[in-house]
């Protein structure tokens, strides 16, 4: 079984590639390195540099390799940027994914795992959020992800290509040895920002609003360890291979933590004082996003292994000695 991983040099993709190699799977990574890092991959990996917007570049690998499955991470993933530059997102995410999905169907790929997002739910009415919650995305990034889910659904109906759309909550943490981790520039995500403040690389953390309807007034998110996500991707692949059915599923821990809780846990774990300042709300931030992960547990036999402390301490280990 050979697996094509697009975006395998990115944050979540590289952790998944490591998990596949640890499980003795055959992997080919396809990445344009626009946001990923070649250093996050082992030297001996089969790596193809190329762009989904240039179908010729990946047609070549379909002729070189016989894949059983594709796991598709490659995408732009900054909400704020998608609001300011929607054309980048519709082109890179939707057109790029469409090119890949079309080539996958033409090449008889049977299993397609797709990185989706809990932000497809927009401002959900029910917490925790189950897959029954209607998808109603409120920013271009999330809209592109839902469009791709819809394309996959139609290709499934027309050509029988099974897919798993994995709707992640907040991916966080790092590989436990500190060799790979989150490395974005600029860095929009809370935990790296908090840890970079602990390291003195930033002066303070700006808390985006403390007037939400939550216990301490700050937003609550469901932070899930990137290794738990990697494990769920492999389980989703196995599900597709065995069950020969498609699947849309949430990946979260079912536990929420506020921005203030992230800061105070990080202070405890790092032993550093982390200065913060309240600023205005960030546009498009719902107060609470927490997963109902029953479906993932039941269908994939998956459950998250890591808690918030594991997430922050592994991320701390990575950020302290960050290699790239
Ligand atoms: N957040 C914050 N300050 C920051 C970055 C993020 O208060 O500098 C908050 C943000 O409003 C959200 C939570 O932290 O409630 C997680 O944000 P992040 O960007 O990490 O992930 P998102 O939930 O947007 O996917």
Short mmCIF file of C-alpha atoms and ligand atoms in Angstrom, two decimals:
data_model
loop_
_atom_site.label_atom_id
_atom_site.label_comp_id
_atom_site.label_asym_id
_atom_site.label_seq_id
_atom_site.Cartn_x
_atom_site.Cartn_y
_atom_site.Cartn_z
CA UNK A 1 0.00 0.00 0.00
CA UNK A 2 1.64 3.23 -1.16
CA UNK A 3 0.28 6.52 0.16
CA UNK A 4 0.61 9.94 -1.45
CA UNK A 5 0.72 12.71 1.15
CA UNK A 6 0.26 16.24 -0.18
CA UNK A 7 1.46 19.00 2.12
CA UNK A 8 3.59 16.40 3.91
CA UNK A 9 6.22 19.02 4.77
CA UNK A 10 3.68 21.12 6.69
CA UNK A 11 2.89 21.07 10.39
CA UNK A 12 0.23 18.35 10.59
CA UNK A 13 1.40 16.63 7.40
CA UNK A 14 4.95 16.06 8.69
CA UNK A 15 3.68 14.52 11.93
CA UNK A 16 1.46 12.21 9.89
CA UNK A 17 4.36 11.24 7.61
CA UNK A 18 6.41 10.32 10.69
CA UNK A 19 3.50 8.25 12.02
CA UNK A 20 3.20 6.42 8.68
CA UNK A 21 6.92 5.65 8.61
CA UNK A 22 6.80 4.47 12.23
CA UNK A 23 4.07 2.08 11.05
CA UNK A 24 6.18 0.84 8.11
CA UNK A 25 4.01 2.36 5.40
CA UNK A 26 5.31 3.39 2.00
CA UNK A 27 5.02 7.15 1.56
CA UNK A 28 5.52 9.70 -1.20
CA UNK A 29 5.39 13.35 -0.14
CA UNK A 30 4.23 16.05 -2.54
CA UNK A 31 4.73 19.64 -1.40
CA UNK A 32 5.50 22.99 -3.00
CA UNK A 33 7.41 24.11 0.13
CA UNK A 34 5.66 27.48 0.03
CA UNK A 35 4.80 27.12 3.72
CA UNK A 36 6.21 23.73 4.64
CA UNK A 37 9.78 22.84 5.59
CA UNK A 38 11.89 20.21 3.90
CA UNK A 39 13.73 19.86 7.25
CA UNK A 40 10.57 18.44 8.79
CA UNK A 41 10.96 15.30 6.65
CA UNK A 42 13.43 12.45 7.04
CA UNK A 43 16.24 12.54 4.47
CA UNK A 44 15.44 9.18 2.95
CA UNK A 45 11.81 9.98 2.14
CA UNK A 46 10.56 9.94 -1.45
CA UNK A 47 9.89 13.65 -1.96
CA UNK A 48 8.41 15.39 -5.01
CA UNK A 49 8.43 19.16 -5.08
CA UNK A 50 5.50 20.43 -7.09
CA UNK A 51 2.33 22.44 -7.07
CA UNK A 52 -1.29 21.33 -7.19
CA UNK A 53 -2.02 24.29 -9.43
CA UNK A 54 0.25 22.72 -12.01
CA UNK A 55 -1.39 19.34 -12.72
CA UNK A 56 1.54 18.33 -14.95
CA UNK A 57 3.81 18.26 -11.91
CA UNK A 58 1.74 15.67 -10.07
CA UNK A 59 0.61 13.74 -13.16
CA UNK A 60 4.27 12.77 -13.29
CA UNK A 61 4.14 11.06 -9.90
CA UNK A 62 0.96 9.20 -10.78
CA UNK A 63 2.82 7.71 -13.70
CA UNK A 64 5.83 6.85 -11.50
CA UNK A 65 3.95 5.30 -8.57
CA UNK A 66 0.91 3.17 -8.02
CA UNK A 67 -0.96 4.67 -5.07
CA UNK A 68 -3.70 3.04 -3.10
CA UNK A 69 -4.57 6.17 -1.14
CA UNK A 70 -4.10 9.92 -0.94
CA UNK A 71 -3.98 12.01 2.21
CA UNK A 72 -4.41 15.63 1.25
CA UNK A 73 -3.08 18.30 3.64
CA UNK A 74 -1.74 20.87 1.15
CA UNK A 75 -3.65 24.12 1.64
CA UNK A 76 -3.43 27.66 2.92
CA UNK A 77 -4.84 27.74 6.44
CA UNK A 78 -4.87 31.25 7.91
CA UNK A 79 -8.37 32.56 8.56
CA UNK A 80 -7.30 36.23 8.70
CA UNK A 81 -5.35 36.00 5.46
CA UNK A 82 -8.32 34.33 3.76
CA UNK A 83 -10.53 37.29 4.66
CA UNK A 84 -7.99 39.75 3.24
CA UNK A 85 -6.93 37.72 0.19
CA UNK A 86 -9.84 35.38 -0.68
CA UNK A 87 -8.54 34.85 -4.23
CA UNK A 88 -5.45 33.12 -2.83
CA UNK A 89 -7.64 30.68 -0.93
CA UNK A 90 -10.14 29.90 -3.69
CA UNK A 91 -7.33 29.35 -6.13
CA UNK A 92 -4.84 27.43 -4.01
CA UNK A 93 -7.29 25.43 -1.92
CA UNK A 94 -10.27 24.87 -4.22
CA UNK A 95 -8.61 24.79 -7.66
CA UNK A 96 -5.57 22.91 -6.33
CA UNK A 97 -7.71 20.32 -4.54
CA UNK A 98 -10.00 19.97 -7.54
CA UNK A 99 -6.99 19.23 -9.77
CA UNK A 100 -5.84 16.58 -7.33
CA UNK A 101 -9.28 15.01 -6.83
CA UNK A 102 -9.82 14.83 -10.60
CA UNK A 103 -6.42 13.19 -11.11
CA UNK A 104 -7.16 10.81 -8.22
CA UNK A 105 -10.41 9.69 -9.86
CA UNK A 106 -8.73 9.34 -13.27
CA UNK A 107 -6.02 7.20 -11.71
CA UNK A 108 -8.47 4.91 -9.91
CA UNK A 109 -7.50 5.99 -6.37
CA UNK A 110 -9.86 4.27 -3.97
CA UNK A 111 -9.26 6.18 -0.72
CA UNK A 112 -8.92 9.89 -0.15
CA UNK A 113 -8.40 11.44 3.28
CA UNK A 114 -8.95 15.18 3.46
CA UNK A 115 -7.92 17.78 6.07
CA UNK A 116 -11.08 19.66 6.84
CA UNK A 117 -11.82 21.93 9.76
CA UNK A 118 -14.30 22.55 12.54
CA UNK A 119 -14.59 26.09 11.19
CA UNK A 120 -17.02 24.72 8.57
CA UNK A 121 -19.60 24.94 11.41
CA UNK A 122 -19.23 28.74 11.61
CA UNK A 123 -21.06 29.90 14.73
CA UNK A 124 -22.61 26.61 15.85
CA UNK A 125 -25.82 26.57 17.87
CA UNK A 126 -25.00 23.46 19.87
CA UNK A 127 -21.93 22.78 22.01
CA UNK A 128 -20.34 20.24 21.95
CA UNK A 129 -20.51 20.22 18.16
CA UNK A 130 -21.53 16.98 16.50
CA UNK A 131 -21.41 16.25 12.79
CA UNK A 132 -25.20 16.80 12.72
CA UNK A 133 -24.60 20.54 13.21
CA UNK A 134 -25.25 22.29 9.90
CA UNK A 135 -22.15 23.51 8.07
CA UNK A 136 -22.33 27.28 7.72
CA UNK A 137 -18.81 28.67 7.32
CA UNK A 138 -18.20 32.36 7.99
CA UNK A 139 -14.80 32.97 6.39
CA UNK A 140 -13.24 32.17 3.00
CA UNK A 141 -10.80 29.59 4.45
CA UNK A 142 -13.64 27.52 5.95
CA UNK A 143 -15.74 28.00 2.81
CA UNK A 144 -12.95 26.55 0.67
CA UNK A 145 -12.76 23.50 2.95
CA UNK A 146 -16.51 22.91 2.71
CA UNK A 147 -16.40 23.30 -1.07
CA UNK A 148 -13.73 20.61 -1.24
CA UNK A 149 -15.83 18.31 0.97
CA UNK A 150 -18.68 18.85 -1.51
CA UNK A 151 -16.46 18.06 -4.50
CA UNK A 152 -15.38 14.85 -2.76
CA UNK A 153 -18.99 13.90 -2.09
CA UNK A 154 -19.84 14.31 -5.78
CA UNK A 155 -16.79 12.34 -6.92
CA UNK A 156 -17.72 9.63 -4.44
CA UNK A 157 -21.22 9.41 -5.96
CA UNK A 158 -20.00 9.51 -9.55
CA UNK A 159 -16.83 7.40 -9.38
CA UNK A 160 -17.00 5.50 -6.09
CA UNK A 161 -13.88 7.14 -4.66
CA UNK A 162 -14.32 6.90 -0.89
CA UNK A 163 -13.24 9.83 1.21
CA UNK A 164 -12.85 10.78 4.83
CA UNK A 165 -13.26 14.48 5.62
CA UNK A 166 -11.60 15.04 8.99
CA UNK A 167 -12.85 18.17 10.67
CA UNK A 168 -10.08 19.11 13.07
CA UNK A 169 -10.49 21.32 16.06
CA UNK A 170 -7.35 23.22 17.21
CA UNK A 171 -4.24 21.27 16.22
CA UNK A 172 -1.45 21.89 18.72
CA UNK A 173 1.61 20.32 20.34
CA UNK A 174 4.64 18.70 18.75
CA UNK A 175 6.41 15.41 18.24
CA UNK A 176 7.69 14.30 21.63
CA UNK A 177 11.43 14.27 20.81
CA UNK A 178 11.28 17.91 19.70
CA UNK A 179 12.46 17.18 16.14
CA UNK A 180 9.38 18.59 14.40
CA UNK A 181 6.71 21.03 15.46
CA UNK A 182 4.66 24.04 14.48
CA UNK A 183 6.61 26.62 12.48
CA UNK A 184 4.60 29.33 10.77
CA UNK A 185 5.74 32.76 9.71
CA UNK A 186 3.94 34.89 10.73
CA UNK A 187 2.57 32.75 13.56
CA UNK A 188 -1.16 33.28 14.09
CA UNK A 189 -1.85 30.51 16.61
CA UNK A 190 -2.29 30.97 20.32
CA UNK A 191 -0.03 28.30 21.86
CA UNK A 192 3.10 29.16 19.81
CA UNK A 193 2.48 32.85 20.52
CA UNK A 194 2.19 32.18 24.25
CA UNK A 195 5.36 30.04 24.26
CA UNK A 196 7.32 32.57 22.21
CA UNK A 197 6.33 35.14 24.81
CA UNK A 198 7.67 32.82 27.52
CA UNK A 199 10.91 32.63 25.53
CA UNK A 200 11.15 36.43 25.40
CA UNK A 201 10.72 36.46 21.60
CA UNK A 202 7.55 38.48 22.06
CA UNK A 203 6.78 41.08 24.66
CA UNK A 204 3.24 39.97 25.47
CA UNK A 205 0.22 37.97 24.40
CA UNK A 206 -2.76 39.96 23.20
CA UNK A 207 -5.94 38.28 24.39
CA UNK A 208 -8.59 38.82 21.74
CA UNK A 209 -11.54 39.79 23.95
CA UNK A 210 -12.50 39.02 27.56
CA UNK A 211 -16.18 39.84 27.19
CA UNK A 212 -17.36 36.52 25.75
CA UNK A 213 -20.08 34.54 27.43
CA UNK A 214 -17.64 32.07 29.01
CA UNK A 215 -16.52 31.56 32.60
CA UNK A 216 -13.46 33.85 32.39
CA UNK A 217 -14.71 35.87 29.42
CA UNK A 218 -12.11 34.55 26.95
CA UNK A 219 -12.72 32.20 24.02
CA UNK A 220 -12.79 28.46 24.54
CA UNK A 221 -11.24 26.04 22.05
CA UNK A 222 -10.69 22.29 21.87
CA UNK A 223 -6.91 21.82 21.54
CA UNK A 224 -5.92 18.46 20.11
CA UNK A 225 -2.41 17.02 19.99
CA UNK A 226 -0.98 16.73 16.48
CA UNK A 227 0.06 13.12 17.22
CA UNK A 228 -3.57 12.28 18.01
CA UNK A 229 -4.52 13.79 14.65
CA UNK A 230 -1.83 11.72 12.92
CA UNK A 231 -3.18 8.57 14.56
CA UNK A 232 -6.74 9.45 13.48
CA UNK A 233 -5.62 9.90 9.84
CA UNK A 234 -4.14 6.42 9.71
CA UNK A 235 -7.27 5.02 11.36
CA UNK A 236 -9.41 6.87 8.79
CA UNK A 237 -7.37 5.32 5.97
CA UNK A 238 -7.85 1.88 7.46
CA UNK A 239 -11.58 2.59 7.78
CA UNK A 240 -11.83 3.53 4.10
CA UNK A 241 -9.90 0.45 3.04
CA UNK A 242 -11.96 -1.93 5.16
CA UNK A 243 -15.44 -0.43 5.14
CA UNK A 244 -15.34 0.96 1.59
CA UNK A 245 -17.57 3.85 2.70
CA UNK A 246 -17.07 7.58 3.02
CA UNK A 247 -17.00 9.43 6.31
CA UNK A 248 -17.23 12.97 7.66
CA UNK A 249 -16.00 13.15 11.22
CA UNK A 250 -14.91 15.60 13.92
CA UNK A 251 -11.48 15.25 15.50
CA UNK A 252 -11.30 16.92 18.88
CA UNK A 253 -10.80 15.92 22.50
CA UNK A 254 -14.24 16.99 23.71
CA UNK A 255 -12.62 19.29 26.28
CA UNK A 256 -12.43 23.06 26.00
CA UNK A 257 -9.86 25.48 27.40
CA UNK A 258 -10.02 29.25 27.52
CA UNK A 259 -7.28 31.60 26.33
CA UNK A 260 -6.56 32.47 29.97
CA UNK A 261 -6.27 28.78 30.86
CA UNK A 262 -3.74 28.29 28.05
CA UNK A 263 -1.67 31.17 29.40
CA UNK A 264 -1.79 30.00 33.02
CA UNK A 265 -0.99 26.35 32.12
CA UNK A 266 1.90 27.59 29.98
CA UNK A 267 3.22 29.64 32.91
CA UNK A 268 3.14 26.52 35.09
CA UNK A 269 4.82 24.29 32.51
CA UNK A 270 7.51 26.75 31.41
CA UNK A 271 8.09 28.31 34.84
CA UNK A 272 8.07 31.72 33.14
CA UNK A 273 5.93 34.74 33.67
CA UNK A 274 3.84 35.40 30.53
CA UNK A 275 2.62 38.97 30.15
CA UNK A 276 -0.77 39.43 28.52
CA UNK A 277 -3.01 42.32 27.60
CA UNK A 278 -6.67 42.37 26.70
CA UNK A 279 -7.43 43.76 23.28
CA UNK A 280 -10.55 43.79 21.11
CA UNK A 281 -12.19 40.66 19.80
CA UNK A 282 -10.79 39.15 16.60
CA UNK A 283 -13.35 39.25 13.81
CA UNK A 284 -15.04 35.92 13.15
CA UNK A 285 -14.06 34.24 16.45
CA UNK A 286 -16.94 32.20 17.93
CA UNK A 287 -16.98 32.12 21.76
CA UNK A 288 -16.79 28.35 22.15
CA UNK A 289 -15.74 25.52 19.82
CA UNK A 290 -15.64 22.10 21.44
CA UNK A 291 -16.06 18.77 19.65
CA UNK A 292 -18.50 16.01 20.26
CA UNK A 293 -16.05 13.23 19.32
CA UNK A 294 -18.41 10.27 19.77
CA UNK A 295 -18.52 9.49 16.07
CA UNK A 296 -14.71 9.35 15.75
CA UNK A 297 -14.52 7.05 18.75
CA UNK A 298 -17.23 4.74 17.43
CA UNK A 299 -16.34 4.61 13.76
CA UNK A 300 -12.55 4.82 13.89
CA UNK A 301 -11.91 3.17 17.25
CA UNK A 302 -9.84 6.28 17.95
CA UNK A 303 -9.58 8.31 21.08
CA UNK A 304 -7.19 11.11 21.98
CA UNK A 305 -4.26 10.09 24.16
CA UNK A 306 -2.78 13.47 25.01
CA UNK A 307 -4.12 16.15 27.36
CA UNK A 308 -3.47 19.89 27.52
CA UNK A 309 -0.36 19.46 29.66
CA UNK A 310 1.14 17.06 27.08
CA UNK A 311 0.27 19.51 24.32
CA UNK A 312 1.92 22.49 25.98
CA UNK A 313 4.97 20.61 27.24
CA UNK A 314 5.67 19.00 23.84
CA UNK A 315 5.21 22.38 22.11
CA UNK A 316 7.51 23.98 24.71
CA UNK A 317 10.16 21.33 24.08
CA UNK A 318 9.95 22.13 20.35
CA UNK A 319 9.92 25.94 20.63
CA UNK A 320 12.83 26.04 23.09
CA UNK A 321 15.12 24.25 20.62
CA UNK A 322 13.35 25.07 17.36
CA UNK A 323 15.44 23.88 14.44
CA UNK A 324 13.62 25.54 11.52
N1 LIG B 1 -6.02 34.15 20.39
C1 LIG B 1 -5.67 35.23 21.21
N2 LIG B 1 -4.50 35.89 20.95
C2 LIG B 1 -3.66 35.51 19.94
C3 LIG B 1 -4.01 34.42 19.12
C4 LIG B 1 -5.20 33.76 19.38
O1 LIG B 1 -6.40 35.60 22.13
O2 LIG B 1 -2.62 36.18 19.75
C5 LIG B 1 -7.27 33.42 20.67
C6 LIG B 1 -8.24 33.40 19.50
O3 LIG B 1 -9.11 34.49 19.59
C7 LIG B 1 -8.95 32.07 19.71
C8 LIG B 1 -7.91 31.19 20.40
O4 LIG B 1 -6.91 32.07 20.88
O5 LIG B 1 -10.02 32.22 20.61
C9 LIG B 1 -7.25 30.20 19.43
O6 LIG B 1 -6.82 30.93 18.30
P1 LIG B 1 -5.91 30.28 17.19
O7 LIG B 1 -5.59 31.36 16.20
O8 LIG B 1 -4.77 29.56 17.82
O9 LIG B 1 -6.82 29.16 16.52
P2 LIG B 1 -8.29 29.27 15.85
O10 LIG B 1 -9.25 28.98 16.96
O11 LIG B 1 -8.45 30.60 15.26
O12 LIG B 1 -8.24 28.17 14.84
#
